[in-house]
Short mmCIF file of N, CA and C in Angstrom, two decimals:
data_model
loop_
_atom_site.label_atom_id
_atom_site.label_comp_id
_atom_site.label_asym_id
_atom_site.label_seq_id
_atom_site.Cartn_x
_atom_site.Cartn_y
_atom_site.Cartn_z
N UNK A 222 82.11 180.03 80.27
CA UNK A 222 82.08 180.29 81.54
C UNK A 222 81.40 178.44 81.29
N UNK A 223 82.86 177.57 81.72
CA UNK A 223 82.35 176.39 81.85
C UNK A 223 82.34 175.75 83.09
N UNK A 224 83.15 177.02 84.12
CA UNK A 224 82.48 176.14 85.90
C UNK A 224 81.11 176.98 85.85
N UNK A 225 80.70 178.13 85.31
CA UNK A 225 79.10 177.97 86.15
C UNK A 225 77.77 176.91 85.63
N UNK A 226 78.26 176.68 84.26
CA UNK A 226 77.57 175.50 84.23
C UNK A 226 77.90 173.80 84.78
N UNK A 227 78.77 173.85 85.32
CA UNK A 227 79.26 172.98 86.02
C UNK A 227 78.52 172.74 87.70
N UNK A 228 78.33 173.82 88.11
CA UNK A 228 78.22 174.45 89.39
C UNK A 228 76.34 174.31 89.20
N UNK A 229 75.94 174.96 88.22
CA UNK A 229 75.20 174.69 88.04
C UNK A 229 74.53 173.11 88.20
N UNK A 230 74.62 172.79 87.49
CA UNK A 230 74.34 171.19 87.23
C UNK A 230 74.98 170.47 88.60
N UNK A 231 75.69 170.32 89.25
CA UNK A 231 75.44 170.24 90.47
C UNK A 231 75.21 170.68 91.70
N UNK A 232 74.66 172.07 91.68
CA UNK A 232 73.91 172.63 92.44
C UNK A 232 72.08 171.60 92.09
N UNK A 233 71.15 171.84 90.91
CA UNK A 233 70.38 170.72 90.49
C UNK A 233 70.60 169.61 91.15
N UNK A 234 71.74 168.98 91.41
CA UNK A 234 71.83 167.36 91.66
C UNK A 234 71.24 167.41 93.31
N UNK A 235 72.75 168.32 94.19
CA UNK A 235 72.22 168.46 95.14
C UNK A 235 70.56 169.11 95.90
N UNK A 236 69.87 169.81 95.15
CA UNK A 236 68.79 170.50 95.70
C UNK A 236 67.71 168.44 95.44
N UNK A 237 68.20 168.26 93.92
CA UNK A 237 67.19 167.01 94.05
C UNK A 237 67.33 165.54 94.81
N UNK A 238 68.38 165.91 95.38
CA UNK A 238 68.79 165.19 96.75
C UNK A 238 68.28 165.14 97.81
N UNK A 239 68.38 167.07 98.19
CA UNK A 239 67.56 167.23 99.10
C UNK A 239 66.41 167.07 99.18
N UNK A 240 65.56 166.62 97.76
CA UNK A 240 64.09 166.91 98.04
C UNK A 240 63.99 165.28 97.79
N UNK A 241 64.52 165.03 98.18
CA UNK A 241 63.95 163.11 97.81
C UNK A 241 64.53 162.68 98.89
N UNK A 242 65.69 162.47 99.91
CA UNK A 242 65.65 162.49 101.25
C UNK A 242 64.78 163.47 102.16
N UNK A 243 64.15 163.97 101.79
CA UNK A 243 63.24 165.11 102.45
C UNK A 243 61.42 164.00 102.24
N UNK A 244 61.84 163.38 101.20
CA UNK A 244 60.84 162.98 100.97
C UNK A 244 60.73 160.94 102.14
N UNK A 245 61.73 161.15 101.87
CA UNK A 245 62.16 159.44 102.52
C UNK A 245 61.65 159.84 103.95
N UNK A 246 62.16 160.95 104.44
CA UNK A 246 61.93 161.29 105.55
C UNK A 246 60.93 161.59 106.31
N UNK A 247 60.23 161.71 105.39
CA UNK A 247 59.08 162.29 105.73
C UNK A 247 58.28 160.64 105.78
N UNK A 248 58.02 159.94 104.77
CA UNK A 248 57.85 158.61 104.63
C UNK A 248 57.72 157.80 105.46
N UNK A 249 59.39 157.80 106.52
CA UNK A 249 59.77 157.05 107.55
C UNK A 249 58.59 157.48 108.71
N UNK A 250 58.42 159.19 108.72
CA UNK A 250 58.27 159.15 109.99
C UNK A 250 56.45 158.98 109.99
N UNK A 251 56.06 159.35 108.84
CA UNK A 251 54.78 158.22 108.94
C UNK A 251 54.37 157.09 109.43
N UNK A 252 55.64 156.13 108.78
CA UNK A 252 55.29 154.76 108.70
C UNK A 252 55.49 154.52 110.05
N UNK A 253 56.32 155.76 111.01
CA UNK A 253 56.59 155.48 112.46
C UNK A 253 55.49 155.71 113.00
N UNK A 254 54.77 156.72 112.94
CA UNK A 254 53.77 157.22 113.24
C UNK A 254 52.37 155.80 113.56
N UNK A 255 52.52 155.50 112.34
CA UNK A 255 51.41 154.39 111.96
C UNK A 255 51.84 153.36 112.38
N UNK A 256 52.81 152.75 113.03
CA UNK A 256 53.17 151.86 113.29
C UNK A 256 52.73 150.82 114.24
N UNK A 257 52.55 152.22 115.22
CA UNK A 257 52.24 152.39 116.11
C UNK A 257 53.14 151.63 117.35
N UNK A 258 54.26 151.74 117.25
CA UNK A 258 55.42 151.76 118.93
C UNK A 258 56.36 150.37 118.25
N UNK A 259 55.91 149.49 117.52
CA UNK A 259 56.54 148.77 116.67
C UNK A 259 57.95 148.78 115.91
N UNK A 260 58.96 149.95 116.00
CA UNK A 260 59.94 150.43 115.71
C UNK A 260 60.74 149.64 116.26
N UNK A 261 62.04 148.54 115.07
CA UNK A 261 63.03 147.91 116.26
C UNK A 261 64.22 148.38 115.72
N UNK A 262 65.07 148.79 116.63
CA UNK A 262 66.52 149.51 116.55
C UNK A 262 67.47 148.43 116.49
N UNK A 263 68.37 148.35 115.81
CA UNK A 263 69.83 147.26 115.82
C UNK A 263 70.77 148.32 115.38
N UNK A 264 72.44 147.46 115.73
CA UNK A 264 74.00 147.55 114.84
C UNK A 264 74.10 146.53 113.87
N UNK A 265 74.51 146.98 113.41
CA UNK A 265 75.41 145.89 112.25
C UNK A 265 77.43 146.39 112.06
N UNK A 266 77.68 145.41 111.63
CA UNK A 266 79.20 145.37 111.13
C UNK A 266 79.60 144.27 110.73
N UNK A 267 80.25 144.69 109.76
CA UNK A 267 80.95 143.58 108.93
C UNK A 267 82.07 144.05 108.43
N UNK A 268 82.79 143.04 107.66
CA UNK A 268 84.01 143.24 106.33
C UNK A 268 83.44 143.74 105.58
N UNK A 269 84.59 144.73 104.52
CA UNK A 269 84.52 144.93 103.14
C UNK A 269 85.39 144.92 102.47
N UNK A 270 85.42 143.97 101.21
CA UNK A 270 86.79 144.58 100.35
C UNK A 270 86.61 145.18 99.21
N UNK A 271 87.56 146.44 99.28
CA UNK A 271 87.42 147.40 98.35
C UNK A 271 89.24 147.86 97.69
N UNK A 272 88.07 147.83 96.15
CA UNK A 272 89.28 148.36 95.37
C UNK A 272 89.02 149.37 94.62
N UNK A 273 89.90 150.16 93.23
CA UNK A 273 89.66 151.10 92.81
C UNK A 273 89.87 150.48 91.55
N UNK A 274 89.06 150.93 90.20
CA UNK A 274 89.16 150.34 89.08
C UNK A 274 89.32 151.63 87.78
N UNK A 275 89.81 151.13 86.65
CA UNK A 275 89.94 151.98 85.99
C UNK A 275 91.64 152.24 85.18
N UNK A 276 92.31 153.30 84.98
CA UNK A 276 93.36 153.28 83.81
C UNK A 276 94.68 154.31 85.17
N UNK A 277 95.41 153.25 85.61
CA UNK A 277 96.85 153.15 86.11
C UNK A 277 97.34 153.44 84.98
N UNK A 278 99.28 153.94 85.97
CA UNK A 278 100.48 153.83 85.09
C UNK A 278 100.69 152.83 84.65
N UNK A 279 101.50 152.55 83.92
CA UNK A 279 101.89 151.17 83.60
C UNK A 279 103.13 150.83 85.20
N UNK A 280 102.81 149.50 84.62
CA UNK A 280 103.67 149.24 86.24
C UNK A 280 102.83 149.04 87.71
N UNK A 281 101.84 149.76 87.36
CA UNK A 281 101.64 149.94 88.97
C UNK A 281 100.42 148.71 89.49
N UNK A 282 100.80 147.94 90.65
CA UNK A 282 100.07 147.30 91.01
C UNK A 282 99.35 147.69 92.40
N UNK A 283 97.59 147.53 91.64
CA UNK A 283 96.64 147.81 93.06
C UNK A 283 96.20 146.33 93.71
N UNK A 284 96.47 146.92 94.87
CA UNK A 284 96.19 145.55 95.96
C UNK A 284 94.70 146.18 97.17
N UNK A 285 93.52 145.12 97.00
CA UNK A 285 92.82 145.59 97.71
C UNK A 285 92.91 145.31 98.74
N UNK A 286 92.16 146.07 99.52
CA UNK A 286 92.20 146.36 101.57
C UNK A 286 90.76 145.92 102.17
N UNK A 287 91.22 145.05 102.55
CA UNK A 287 90.17 144.91 104.00
C UNK A 287 89.98 146.28 104.75
N UNK A 288 88.23 146.37 105.07
CA UNK A 288 87.55 147.08 105.56
C UNK A 288 86.80 147.05 106.49
N UNK A 289 86.30 147.81 107.55
CA UNK A 289 85.09 147.54 107.91
C UNK A 289 83.69 148.55 107.72
N UNK A 290 83.04 147.98 108.12
CA UNK A 290 81.76 149.28 108.48
C UNK A 290 80.84 148.64 109.68
N UNK A 291 80.15 149.76 109.84
CA UNK A 291 79.66 149.41 110.86
C UNK A 291 78.72 150.62 110.93
N UNK A 292 77.38 150.45 111.51
CA UNK A 292 76.54 151.83 112.04
C UNK A 292 75.01 150.92 112.44
N UNK A 293 74.02 151.87 112.62
CA UNK A 293 72.50 152.10 113.43
C UNK A 293 71.99 151.33 111.97
N UNK A 294 70.97 150.78 112.30
CA UNK A 294 69.74 150.66 111.62
C UNK A 294 68.32 150.58 112.46
N UNK A 295 67.02 151.41 111.64
CA UNK A 295 65.73 151.35 112.30
C UNK A 295 64.59 150.63 111.47
N UNK A 296 63.85 149.62 111.94
CA UNK A 296 63.25 148.73 111.28
C UNK A 296 61.32 149.46 111.64
N UNK A 297 60.93 149.87 110.66
CA UNK A 297 60.04 150.46 110.56
C UNK A 297 58.44 149.87 110.33
N UNK A 298 57.48 148.95 110.58
CA UNK A 298 56.80 148.09 109.98
C UNK A 298 56.22 149.52 108.76
N UNK A 299 54.98 149.12 108.38
CA UNK A 299 54.00 149.94 107.23
C UNK A 299 52.37 149.62 108.25
N UNK A 300 52.22 149.10 109.48
CA UNK A 300 51.26 148.70 109.75
C UNK A 300 51.37 147.78 109.77
N UNK A 301 50.09 146.73 109.62
CA UNK A 301 50.42 145.01 109.50
C UNK A 301 50.28 144.35 108.06
N UNK A 302 51.64 145.44 107.08
CA UNK A 302 51.42 144.34 105.67
C UNK A 302 52.69 143.69 106.22
N UNK A 303 53.68 143.24 104.98
CA UNK A 303 55.10 142.59 104.93
C UNK A 303 55.76 144.16 105.06
N UNK A 304 55.40 144.56 104.76
CA UNK A 304 56.72 146.20 103.98
C UNK A 304 57.08 147.03 105.30
N UNK A 305 58.50 147.24 105.35
CA UNK A 305 58.63 147.98 106.48
C UNK A 305 59.51 149.10 105.90
N UNK A 306 60.06 150.14 106.78
CA UNK A 306 60.91 151.19 105.90
C UNK A 306 62.29 151.04 106.71
N UNK A 307 63.28 150.63 105.93
CA UNK A 307 64.96 150.54 107.48
C UNK A 307 65.87 151.84 106.95
N UNK A 308 65.64 152.44 107.35
CA UNK A 308 67.27 154.01 107.24
C UNK A 308 67.86 153.30 108.15
N UNK A 309 69.74 153.66 107.32
CA UNK A 309 70.72 153.23 108.46
C UNK A 309 71.90 154.41 108.35
N UNK A 310 72.23 153.81 109.10
CA UNK A 310 73.32 155.23 109.25
C UNK A 310 74.62 154.62 109.48
N UNK A 311 76.14 153.88 108.52
CA UNK A 311 76.99 153.65 108.78
C UNK A 311 78.31 153.85 108.18
N UNK A 312 79.18 153.67 108.90
CA UNK A 312 80.37 154.24 108.89
C UNK A 312 80.83 152.90 107.78
N UNK A 313 81.64 153.27 106.63
CA UNK A 313 82.56 152.12 106.09
C UNK A 313 83.65 152.56 105.63
N UNK A 314 84.62 151.88 105.71
CA UNK A 314 86.56 151.78 105.86
C UNK A 314 86.17 151.23 104.49
N UNK A 315 86.98 152.54 103.43
CA UNK A 315 87.75 151.04 102.47
C UNK A 315 89.08 151.92 102.20
N UNK A 316 89.76 151.58 100.40
CA UNK A 316 91.13 151.89 100.22
C UNK A 316 91.55 150.82 99.37
N UNK A 317 93.05 151.24 99.44
CA UNK A 317 93.56 149.86 98.46
C UNK A 317 95.00 150.46 98.78
N UNK A 318 96.26 149.18 98.56
CA UNK A 318 97.48 149.83 98.62
C UNK A 318 97.63 149.85 96.97
N UNK A 319 98.69 150.94 96.72
CA UNK A 319 99.48 151.30 95.40
C UNK A 319 100.69 151.34 95.87
N UNK A 320 101.23 150.22 94.50
CA UNK A 320 102.84 150.15 94.36
C UNK A 320 102.68 150.41 93.17
N UNK A 321 103.87 151.59 92.76
CA UNK A 321 104.28 152.44 90.93
C UNK A 321 106.08 152.33 91.15
N UNK A 322 105.50 152.68 90.02
CA UNK A 322 107.56 153.13 89.45
C UNK A 322 107.54 154.45 90.09
N UNK A 323 108.88 154.98 90.70
CA UNK A 323 108.48 156.14 90.67
C UNK A 323 109.81 156.62 89.94
N UNK A 324 110.42 158.03 89.03
CA UNK A 324 110.89 157.62 87.88
C UNK A 324 111.17 158.99 88.10
N UNK A 325 112.45 158.94 88.79
CA UNK A 325 113.05 160.95 89.02
C UNK A 325 114.44 160.84 88.66
N UNK A 326 114.78 162.48 88.15
CA UNK A 326 116.19 162.55 87.33
C UNK A 326 117.01 163.19 88.19
N UNK A 327 117.89 162.28 88.59
CA UNK A 327 118.97 162.69 90.18
C UNK A 327 120.11 162.84 88.81
N UNK A 328 120.80 164.85 88.70
CA UNK A 328 121.47 165.20 87.82
C UNK A 328 121.59 165.09 86.36
N UNK A 329 121.87 163.74 85.95
CA UNK A 329 121.58 163.50 84.18
C UNK A 329 121.38 161.79 84.80
N UNK A 330 121.41 161.19 85.91
CA UNK A 330 121.37 159.69 85.91
C UNK A 330 119.38 159.71 86.74
N UNK A 331 118.66 158.88 85.22
CA UNK A 331 117.22 158.72 85.17
C UNK A 331 117.76 157.55 86.33
N UNK A 332 116.97 157.84 87.85
CA UNK A 332 116.63 156.51 89.16
C UNK A 332 114.40 156.00 89.04
N UNK A 333 115.33 155.01 89.20
CA UNK A 333 113.59 154.18 88.68
C UNK A 333 113.62 153.08 90.39
N UNK A 334 112.69 153.67 91.20
CA UNK A 334 112.24 152.52 92.66
C UNK A 334 110.86 152.91 92.71
N UNK A 335 110.55 151.58 93.58
CA UNK A 335 109.19 151.26 93.64
C UNK A 335 108.79 151.98 94.59
N UNK A 336 107.56 152.36 94.66
CA UNK A 336 107.10 153.57 96.05
C UNK A 336 105.82 152.76 96.20
N UNK A 337 105.57 152.79 97.08
CA UNK A 337 104.13 152.23 97.45
C UNK A 337 103.10 153.22 98.66
N UNK A 338 102.17 153.36 98.54
CA UNK A 338 100.85 154.15 98.59
C UNK A 338 99.84 153.46 100.01
N UNK A 339 99.47 154.55 100.53
CA UNK A 339 98.15 153.77 101.15
C UNK A 339 97.03 154.37 101.46
N UNK A 340 96.37 154.25 100.55
CA UNK A 340 94.91 154.93 100.45
C UNK A 340 93.91 154.16 101.20
N UNK A 341 93.87 155.30 102.15
CA UNK A 341 92.73 154.43 103.00
C UNK A 341 91.36 155.92 103.17
N UNK A 342 90.38 155.17 102.68
CA UNK A 342 88.63 156.52 102.53
C UNK A 342 88.04 155.77 103.91
N UNK A 343 87.21 156.77 104.31
CA UNK A 343 86.40 156.83 105.45
C UNK A 343 84.96 157.23 105.00
N UNK A 344 83.78 156.35 104.89
CA UNK A 344 82.21 157.11 103.82
C UNK A 344 81.35 156.62 104.78
N UNK A 345 81.08 158.05 105.00
CA UNK A 345 79.49 157.78 105.61
C UNK A 345 78.24 157.45 104.71
N UNK A 346 77.73 156.29 105.04
CA UNK A 346 76.45 156.16 104.51
C UNK A 346 75.74 155.76 104.84
N UNK A 347 74.41 156.69 103.72
CA UNK A 347 72.88 156.66 104.95
C UNK A 347 71.82 156.00 103.62
N UNK A 348 71.87 154.35 103.52
CA UNK A 348 71.14 153.68 102.85
C UNK A 348 69.31 154.01 103.83
N UNK A 349 69.00 153.88 102.53
CA UNK A 349 67.79 154.09 102.86
C UNK A 349 66.40 152.92 102.39
N UNK A 350 66.20 152.12 102.80
CA UNK A 350 65.61 150.75 101.90
C UNK A 350 64.47 150.71 102.49
N UNK A 351 63.53 149.63 101.48
CA UNK A 351 62.47 148.98 102.24
C UNK A 351 62.30 147.22 102.02
N UNK A 352 61.52 147.14 103.05
CA UNK A 352 62.36 145.79 103.37
C UNK A 352 60.75 145.15 102.84
N UNK A 353 60.54 144.10 102.21
CA UNK A 353 59.47 143.31 101.80
C UNK A 353 59.56 141.47 102.85
N UNK A 354 58.77 141.16 103.33
CA UNK A 354 58.78 139.85 104.21
C UNK A 354 57.95 138.38 102.98
N UNK A 355 58.31 137.55 102.57
CA UNK A 355 58.13 137.37 101.92
C UNK A 355 56.78 136.04 102.69
N UNK A 356 57.65 136.09 103.66
CA UNK A 356 56.96 135.15 104.61
C UNK A 356 56.57 135.64 106.23
N UNK A 357 55.45 136.00 106.56
CA UNK A 357 55.16 137.21 107.31
C UNK A 357 55.70 136.10 108.89
N UNK A 358 56.61 138.09 109.36
CA UNK A 358 57.17 137.03 110.48
C UNK A 358 58.32 136.65 109.98
N UNK A 359 59.28 136.03 108.99
CA UNK A 359 60.64 135.58 108.69
C UNK A 359 61.09 136.63 108.56
N UNK A 360 62.31 136.24 109.10
CA UNK A 360 63.61 136.99 108.60
C UNK A 360 64.23 138.22 110.06
#
């Protein structure tokens, strides 16, 4: 019954993640109420370079891809302290170009040719960070 154990493991991780996200959301709402309207909203965008690591077939070449990430954020200060809570919602485009040897059997002849694959992944990231200002109102 390995599938049942694996399913239980992932179910436990999912439940813990939901509890953590709920706690962070409650803290964020409490901070927003306490901040008395000083919440700042914004947008951000940038470039990223992504690649994969691991074991590939012999003769495989992996080239990193340049992608974009973009999204929205809010900065919710904790009263008059130097701390603030910064939840974000980002879309990130990542991937690789992969070139490998493709070996096929055509009748009694072995044919080897290079095959290129373009792997594109789109992620939805939800970072929830805390910011501390070393010098008040700097940044």
